[in-house]
Amino acid sequence: MSLSADPAIPPTRPRILVLGGGDVGSAVAHQLFKRGARVLISERPGSPHARRGMAFTDALFDGKSVLEGVTACSVMDIQGVQDRWGEAQCIPVATLSESLLTAAIQFDIVIDATMRRESVRTDLRALAPCCIGLGPGFTPGINCHIAIETQWGPAMGQVLLDRASAARAGGPRALDGVTRERFVPAPVAGTWRTTAMVGQPVAAGDIVGRLDERAIHAPITGHLRGLARDGVAVMAGQRIVEVDPRRSPEIAGLGERPRAVAQGVLEALDPWLPANGVTR
């Protein structure tokens, strides 16, 4: 299923704002960039997103980040966005406010990939001619034009035009039978410090870092799949560590769910994307 044609959306190189640069938002931006769209990721300063091997998060700290052959580059202002779009060599990532970005650039499409946990989401439809909401809380015709299913199951990645996305249910998908136990949420708000690296092997009980003066331990034995960047400020409850218990851990690249959601977005927008990344 794809969206019926809308003359308000141009047929070549649409300007697309992706709100949220976590693993899902990064996968969506990655796939849209490969199809030739002009994509901008809007991210919060000092993002604590932990799955940095599966997202463009490190571009905020290192200036650039590479994910499955696609580069994202941090930009400081609107001119930087326009320059990167003109070069078409990387995805710009900005920490400018959503209101500033949408006032300065006439986006054709806005995609909310923040994956927030609120049951009621802000209405996106005033931001662009086509607005897509990813995951729970989005209903086409109420707070977006299109929704994409993000919950695990046979409908994951499905394009929704006439019904709401599924409500949040259950917990994280099990890896070797381990679900919530592989994550460490921040017990308090504070500054996260670590010298560990994404992909590093750990044993249960190892000190992975410190939240202010509180030691944070690996919850299980495995490899660090998620690890918030050293020096970021975190809120209580945010996941700062994730351990993959599998013999062959998934540490880097597009994850299964982010890729499925990104494919749903491509399906919905296919009529307006350049064929195979080549401008029509």
mmCIF file of C-alpha atoms in Angstrom:
data_model
loop_
_atom_site.group_PDB
_atom_site.id
_atom_site.type_symbol
_atom_site.label_atom_id
_atom_site.label_comp_id
_atom_site.label_asym_id
_atom_site.label_seq_id
_atom_site.Cartn_x
_atom_site.Cartn_y
_atom_site.Cartn_z
ATOM 1 C CA MET A 1 0.000 0.000 0.000
ATOM 2 C CA SER A 2 1.271 3.480 -0.810
ATOM 3 C CA LEU A 3 -0.221 6.899 -0.335
ATOM 4 C CA SER A 4 -2.315 8.273 -3.178
ATOM 5 C CA ALA A 5 -0.624 11.063 -5.144
ATOM 6 C CA ASP A 6 -0.707 14.525 -3.610
ATOM 7 C CA PRO A 7 0.273 17.390 -5.938
ATOM 8 C CA ALA A 8 1.560 19.359 -2.922
ATOM 9 C CA ILE A 9 4.476 16.944 -2.636
ATOM 10 C CA PRO A 10 7.115 17.368 -5.373
ATOM 11 C CA PRO A 11 8.132 14.296 -7.397
ATOM 12 C CA THR A 12 11.895 14.809 -7.035
ATOM 13 C CA ARG A 13 14.218 15.140 -4.041
ATOM 14 C CA PRO A 14 11.644 16.095 -1.392
ATOM 15 C CA ARG A 15 12.843 17.991 1.685
ATOM 16 C CA ILE A 16 12.302 15.687 4.641
ATOM 17 C CA LEU A 17 12.692 16.463 8.345
ATOM 18 C CA VAL A 18 13.186 13.436 10.588
ATOM 19 C CA LEU A 19 12.518 14.262 14.233
ATOM 20 C CA GLY A 20 14.685 12.006 16.410
ATOM 21 C CA GLY A 21 18.045 10.467 15.553
ATOM 22 C CA GLY A 22 17.887 7.192 17.489
ATOM 23 C CA ASP A 23 18.186 3.818 15.793
ATOM 24 C CA VAL A 24 14.722 4.087 14.197
ATOM 25 C CA GLY A 25 15.077 7.701 13.062
ATOM 26 C CA SER A 26 18.580 7.008 11.760
ATOM 27 C CA ALA A 27 17.379 3.992 9.754
ATOM 28 C CA VAL A 28 14.573 6.058 8.222
ATOM 29 C CA ALA A 29 16.967 8.885 7.314
ATOM 30 C CA HIS A 30 19.516 6.375 5.970
ATOM 31 C CA GLN A 31 17.039 4.744 3.600
ATOM 32 C CA LEU A 32 15.524 8.037 2.426
ATOM 33 C CA PHE A 33 18.988 9.464 1.730
ATOM 34 C CA LYS A 34 19.824 6.408 -0.362
ATOM 35 C CA ARG A 35 16.665 7.067 -2.382
ATOM 36 C CA GLY A 36 17.870 10.580 -3.176
ATOM 37 C CA ALA A 37 15.764 12.649 -0.768
ATOM 38 C CA ARG A 38 17.107 15.745 0.983
ATOM 39 C CA VAL A 39 16.973 14.580 4.587
ATOM 40 C CA LEU A 40 17.642 16.476 7.804
ATOM 41 C CA ILE A 41 17.772 14.801 11.220
ATOM 42 C CA SER A 42 16.682 16.943 14.145
ATOM 43 C CA GLU A 43 18.202 15.676 17.384
ATOM 44 C CA ARG A 44 18.455 16.964 20.936
ATOM 45 C CA PRO A 45 21.855 18.299 22.048
ATOM 46 C CA GLY A 46 23.978 15.726 23.849
ATOM 47 C CA SER A 47 21.669 12.852 22.957
ATOM 48 C CA PRO A 48 21.900 9.985 25.480
ATOM 49 C CA HIS A 49 20.766 7.415 22.882
ATOM 50 C CA ALA A 50 22.627 4.229 23.778
ATOM 51 C CA ARG A 51 22.577 2.185 20.532
ATOM 52 C CA ARG A 52 25.242 4.357 18.963
ATOM 53 C CA GLY A 53 26.522 1.617 16.653
ATOM 54 C CA MET A 54 23.042 1.468 15.117
ATOM 55 C CA ALA A 55 22.411 5.214 14.815
ATOM 56 C CA PHE A 56 24.002 8.508 13.757
ATOM 57 C CA THR A 57 24.201 9.729 17.370
ATOM 58 C CA ASP A 58 27.986 10.085 17.409
ATOM 59 C CA ALA A 59 27.820 12.751 14.691
ATOM 60 C CA LEU A 60 26.739 15.144 17.440
ATOM 61 C CA PHE A 61 30.014 14.563 19.293
ATOM 62 C CA ASP A 62 32.549 13.693 16.587
ATOM 63 C CA GLY A 63 31.243 15.840 13.736
ATOM 64 C CA LYS A 64 30.302 12.859 11.603
ATOM 65 C CA SER A 65 29.154 9.267 11.876
ATOM 66 C CA VAL A 66 28.907 6.418 9.367
ATOM 67 C CA LEU A 67 26.097 3.858 9.347
ATOM 68 C CA GLU A 68 26.119 1.119 6.702
ATOM 69 C CA GLY A 69 28.009 3.241 4.193
ATOM 70 C CA VAL A 70 26.027 6.462 4.720
ATOM 71 C CA THR A 71 27.588 9.445 6.511
ATOM 72 C CA ALA A 72 25.795 11.939 8.732
ATOM 73 C CA CYS A 73 27.414 15.313 9.494
ATOM 74 C CA SER A 74 26.676 17.702 12.331
ATOM 75 C CA VAL A 75 25.653 21.199 11.209
ATOM 76 C CA MET A 76 25.343 24.357 13.284
ATOM 77 C CA ASP A 77 22.869 26.464 11.291
ATOM 78 C CA ILE A 78 20.416 26.595 8.374
ATOM 79 C CA GLN A 79 23.172 27.472 5.925
ATOM 80 C CA GLY A 80 24.964 24.310 6.965
ATOM 81 C CA VAL A 81 21.844 22.301 6.141
ATOM 82 C CA GLN A 82 21.571 23.894 2.716
ATOM 83 C CA ASP A 83 25.281 23.352 2.033
ATOM 84 C CA ARG A 84 25.106 19.655 2.904
ATOM 85 C CA TRP A 85 21.983 19.223 0.786
ATOM 86 C CA GLY A 86 23.736 20.892 -2.133
ATOM 87 C CA GLU A 87 26.724 18.556 -1.834
ATOM 88 C CA ALA A 88 24.468 15.489 -1.407
ATOM 89 C CA GLN A 89 27.323 13.617 0.292
ATOM 90 C CA CYS A 90 25.937 13.252 3.823
ATOM 91 C CA ILE A 91 22.841 13.636 5.979
ATOM 92 C CA PRO A 92 22.933 16.850 8.025
ATOM 93 C CA VAL A 93 22.148 16.477 11.738
ATOM 94 C CA ALA A 94 21.076 19.605 13.619
ATOM 95 C CA THR A 95 20.192 20.372 17.215
ATOM 96 C CA LEU A 96 18.259 23.503 16.243
ATOM 97 C CA SER A 97 14.702 23.687 17.535
ATOM 98 C CA GLU A 98 11.877 22.179 15.532
ATOM 99 C CA SER A 99 10.132 25.561 15.369
ATOM 100 C CA LEU A 100 13.245 27.268 13.989
ATOM 101 C CA LEU A 101 13.805 24.557 11.388
ATOM 102 C CA THR A 102 10.235 24.526 10.116
ATOM 103 C CA ALA A 103 10.126 28.333 10.005
ATOM 104 C CA ALA A 104 13.345 28.535 7.982
ATOM 105 C CA ILE A 105 12.796 25.591 5.618
ATOM 106 C CA GLN A 106 9.625 24.608 3.797
ATOM 107 C CA PHE A 107 9.678 20.867 4.358
ATOM 108 C CA ASP A 108 7.613 18.637 2.107
ATOM 109 C CA ILE A 109 7.517 15.802 4.628
ATOM 110 C CA VAL A 110 8.001 15.616 8.398
ATOM 111 C CA ILE A 111 8.515 12.264 10.121
ATOM 112 C CA ASP A 112 8.253 11.929 13.898
ATOM 113 C CA ALA A 113 10.709 9.195 14.865
ATOM 114 C CA THR A 114 11.151 10.281 18.492
ATOM 115 C CA MET A 115 9.382 7.098 19.664
ATOM 116 C CA ARG A 116 8.165 8.864 22.787
ATOM 117 C CA ARG A 117 6.075 6.948 25.278
ATOM 118 C CA GLU A 118 3.188 9.411 25.524
ATOM 119 C CA SER A 119 -0.191 7.894 24.617
ATOM 120 C CA VAL A 120 -1.327 11.207 23.107
ATOM 121 C CA ARG A 121 1.013 12.752 20.555
ATOM 122 C CA THR A 122 1.253 16.309 19.241
ATOM 123 C CA ASP A 123 -0.582 16.975 15.969
ATOM 124 C CA LEU A 124 2.090 17.145 13.255
ATOM 125 C CA ARG A 125 -0.106 18.178 10.353
ATOM 126 C CA ALA A 126 0.642 21.902 10.446
ATOM 127 C CA LEU A 127 4.353 21.236 9.890
ATOM 128 C CA ALA A 128 4.271 19.984 6.281
ATOM 129 C CA PRO A 129 1.952 18.782 3.493
ATOM 130 C CA CYS A 130 2.726 15.197 4.501
ATOM 131 C CA CYS A 131 3.437 14.187 8.109
ATOM 132 C CA ILE A 132 4.221 10.637 9.196
ATOM 133 C CA GLY A 133 4.055 9.379 12.773
ATOM 134 C CA LEU A 134 6.004 6.310 13.799
ATOM 135 C CA GLY A 135 4.604 4.087 16.508
ATOM 136 C CA PRO A 136 2.064 4.306 19.310
ATOM 137 C CA GLY A 137 -0.029 7.434 19.742
ATOM 138 C CA PHE A 138 -0.390 8.310 16.059
ATOM 139 C CA THR A 139 -3.701 8.221 14.179
ATOM 140 C CA PRO A 140 -4.018 9.344 10.540
ATOM 141 C CA GLY A 141 -6.458 12.224 10.248
ATOM 142 C CA ILE A 142 -6.047 13.089 13.931
ATOM 143 C CA ASN A 143 -2.389 13.952 14.486
ATOM 144 C CA CYS A 144 -0.639 12.829 11.270
ATOM 145 C CA HIS A 145 -1.389 11.991 7.645
ATOM 146 C CA ILE A 146 0.183 8.524 7.745
ATOM 147 C CA ALA A 147 1.235 6.252 10.597
ATOM 148 C CA ILE A 148 3.724 3.390 10.492
ATOM 149 C CA GLU A 149 3.392 0.370 12.761
ATOM 150 C CA THR A 150 6.487 -0.122 14.938
ATOM 151 C CA GLN A 151 5.410 -2.917 17.304
ATOM 152 C CA TRP A 152 7.007 -6.334 16.856
ATOM 153 C CA GLY A 153 4.803 -8.771 14.950
ATOM 154 C CA PRO A 154 3.553 -9.473 11.440
ATOM 155 C CA ALA A 155 2.288 -5.876 11.030
ATOM 156 C CA MET A 156 5.637 -4.245 11.892
ATOM 157 C CA GLY A 157 6.449 -1.651 9.222
ATOM 158 C CA GLN A 158 2.893 -1.577 7.853
ATOM 159 C CA VAL A 159 1.629 1.687 6.325
ATOM 160 C CA LEU A 160 -1.516 2.880 8.119
ATOM 161 C CA LEU A 161 -3.865 5.302 6.371
ATOM 162 C CA ASP A 162 -7.167 4.738 8.123
ATOM 163 C CA ARG A 163 -6.449 3.476 11.613
ATOM 164 C CA ALA A 164 -4.212 4.167 14.591
ATOM 165 C CA SER A 165 -0.930 2.428 15.215
ATOM 166 C CA ALA A 166 -1.011 -0.222 17.926
ATOM 167 C CA ALA A 167 -0.746 0.875 21.538
ATOM 168 C CA ARG A 168 2.492 0.148 23.335
ATOM 169 C CA ALA A 169 2.348 -3.363 24.752
ATOM 170 C CA GLY A 170 4.667 -5.839 26.399
ATOM 171 C CA GLY A 171 8.376 -5.148 26.693
ATOM 172 C CA PRO A 172 11.482 -5.366 24.536
ATOM 173 C CA ARG A 173 11.958 -8.336 22.237
ATOM 174 C CA ALA A 174 13.823 -11.214 23.887
ATOM 175 C CA LEU A 175 17.443 -11.875 22.910
ATOM 176 C CA ASP A 176 18.366 -15.429 23.878
ATOM 177 C CA GLY A 177 15.414 -15.302 26.249
ATOM 178 C CA VAL A 178 16.556 -12.088 27.954
ATOM 179 C CA THR A 179 14.234 -9.068 27.839
ATOM 180 C CA ARG A 180 14.293 -6.147 30.288
ATOM 181 C CA GLU A 181 17.134 -7.685 32.281
ATOM 182 C CA ARG A 182 19.682 -6.718 29.618
ATOM 183 C CA PHE A 183 19.059 -2.976 30.058
ATOM 184 C CA VAL A 184 20.262 -0.558 32.733
ATOM 185 C CA PRO A 185 18.078 2.535 33.145
ATOM 186 C CA ALA A 186 19.594 5.536 34.898
ATOM 187 C CA PRO A 187 18.599 5.197 38.568
ATOM 188 C CA VAL A 188 18.834 8.983 39.018
ATOM 189 C CA ALA A 189 19.395 12.026 36.851
ATOM 190 C CA GLY A 190 23.026 13.007 36.464
ATOM 191 C CA THR A 191 26.123 13.079 34.273
ATOM 192 C CA TRP A 192 27.160 9.762 32.756
ATOM 193 C CA ARG A 193 30.865 8.917 32.646
ATOM 194 C CA THR A 194 32.339 5.843 30.981
ATOM 195 C CA THR A 195 35.517 4.645 29.295
ATOM 196 C CA ALA A 196 33.829 1.517 27.908
ATOM 197 C CA MET A 197 33.191 1.047 24.194
ATOM 198 C CA VAL A 198 30.193 -0.173 22.204
ATOM 199 C CA GLY A 199 30.822 -3.832 21.319
ATOM 200 C CA GLN A 200 33.072 -4.455 24.307
ATOM 201 C CA PRO A 201 32.614 -7.816 26.091
ATOM 202 C CA VAL A 202 31.469 -7.565 29.707
ATOM 203 C CA ALA A 203 30.697 -9.966 32.534
ATOM 204 C CA ALA A 204 27.709 -9.567 34.824
ATOM 205 C CA GLY A 205 28.673 -7.175 37.624
ATOM 206 C CA ASP A 206 31.476 -5.385 35.751
ATOM 207 C CA ILE A 207 31.522 -1.630 36.305
ATOM 208 C CA VAL A 208 30.616 -0.065 32.958
ATOM 209 C CA GLY A 209 30.582 3.554 34.089
ATOM 210 C CA ARG A 210 29.428 5.969 36.750
ATOM 211 C CA LEU A 211 26.412 8.201 37.046
ATOM 212 C CA ASP A 212 27.815 11.018 39.115
ATOM 213 C CA GLU A 213 29.347 8.982 41.981
ATOM 214 C CA ARG A 214 27.159 5.894 41.555
ATOM 215 C CA ALA A 215 28.784 2.861 39.892
ATOM 216 C CA ILE A 216 26.753 1.286 37.071
ATOM 217 C CA HIS A 217 27.260 -2.437 36.545
ATOM 218 C CA ALA A 218 26.703 -4.722 33.565
ATOM 219 C CA PRO A 219 23.419 -6.535 34.288
ATOM 220 C CA ILE A 220 24.363 -9.738 32.430
ATOM 221 C CA THR A 221 27.302 -11.251 30.557
ATOM 222 C CA GLY A 222 27.637 -10.428 26.873
ATOM 223 C CA HIS A 223 28.675 -7.521 24.663
ATOM 224 C CA LEU A 224 27.745 -3.859 25.032
ATOM 225 C CA ARG A 225 25.074 -3.255 22.430
ATOM 226 C CA GLY A 226 24.004 0.050 23.921
ATOM 227 C CA LEU A 227 26.152 2.570 25.775
ATOM 228 C CA ALA A 228 25.310 6.237 26.245
ATOM 229 C CA ARG A 229 28.118 8.564 25.231
ATOM 230 C CA ASP A 230 30.596 9.620 27.913
ATOM 231 C CA GLY A 231 29.768 12.985 29.432
ATOM 232 C CA VAL A 232 26.073 13.210 28.519
ATOM 233 C CA ALA A 233 23.414 14.376 30.941
ATOM 234 C CA VAL A 234 20.720 11.745 31.490
ATOM 235 C CA MET A 235 17.333 11.739 33.127
ATOM 236 C CA ALA A 236 16.220 9.127 35.620
ATOM 237 C CA GLY A 237 14.806 6.119 33.801
ATOM 238 C CA GLN A 238 16.674 6.622 30.517
ATOM 239 C CA ARG A 239 18.417 3.495 29.287
ATOM 240 C CA ILE A 240 22.158 4.042 29.413
ATOM 241 C CA VAL A 241 23.478 0.476 29.024
ATOM 242 C CA GLU A 242 22.306 -2.547 27.034
ATOM 243 C CA VAL A 243 24.077 -5.917 26.933
ATOM 244 C CA ASP A 244 23.518 -8.383 24.085
ATOM 245 C CA PRO A 245 23.804 -11.917 25.504
ATOM 246 C CA ARG A 246 24.010 -13.709 22.157
ATOM 247 C CA ARG A 247 27.061 -15.538 20.860
ATOM 248 C CA SER A 248 26.888 -13.372 17.720
ATOM 249 C CA PRO A 249 25.760 -9.972 19.062
ATOM 250 C CA GLU A 250 24.117 -7.318 16.893
ATOM 251 C CA ILE A 251 26.140 -4.196 17.643
ATOM 252 C CA ALA A 252 26.292 -2.098 14.478
ATOM 253 C CA GLY A 253 24.217 -1.411 11.382
ATOM 254 C CA LEU A 254 20.480 -1.111 10.827
ATOM 255 C CA GLY A 255 18.563 -3.247 13.301
ATOM 256 C CA GLU A 256 15.691 -5.489 12.268
ATOM 257 C CA ARG A 257 12.905 -3.280 13.612
ATOM 258 C CA PRO A 258 14.411 0.056 12.446
ATOM 259 C CA ARG A 259 14.919 -1.408 8.970
ATOM 260 C CA ALA A 260 11.320 -2.690 8.820
ATOM 261 C CA VAL A 261 9.951 0.701 9.911
ATOM 262 C CA ALA A 262 12.163 2.474 7.355
ATOM 263 C CA GLN A 263 10.863 0.172 4.631
ATOM 264 C CA GLY A 264 7.325 1.147 5.610
ATOM 265 C CA VAL A 265 8.229 4.812 5.212
ATOM 266 C CA LEU A 266 9.749 4.124 1.778
ATOM 267 C CA GLU A 267 6.591 2.303 0.743
ATOM 268 C CA ALA A 268 4.390 5.199 1.823
ATOM 269 C CA LEU A 269 6.535 7.800 0.051
ATOM 270 C CA ASP A 270 7.576 5.794 -3.004
ATOM 271 C CA PRO A 271 5.649 7.920 -5.560
ATOM 272 C CA TRP A 272 7.711 11.006 -4.676
ATOM 273 C CA LEU A 273 11.172 9.528 -4.199
ATOM 274 C CA PRO A 274 13.746 9.404 -6.976
ATOM 275 C CA ALA A 275 13.907 5.933 -8.494
ATOM 276 C CA ASN A 276 16.921 4.040 -7.115
ATOM 277 C CA GLY A 277 18.363 7.275 -5.754
ATOM 278 C CA VAL A 278 18.456 8.919 -9.192
ATOM 279 C CA THR A 279 16.527 12.173 -9.579
ATOM 280 C CA ARG A 280 13.735 11.863 -12.125
#
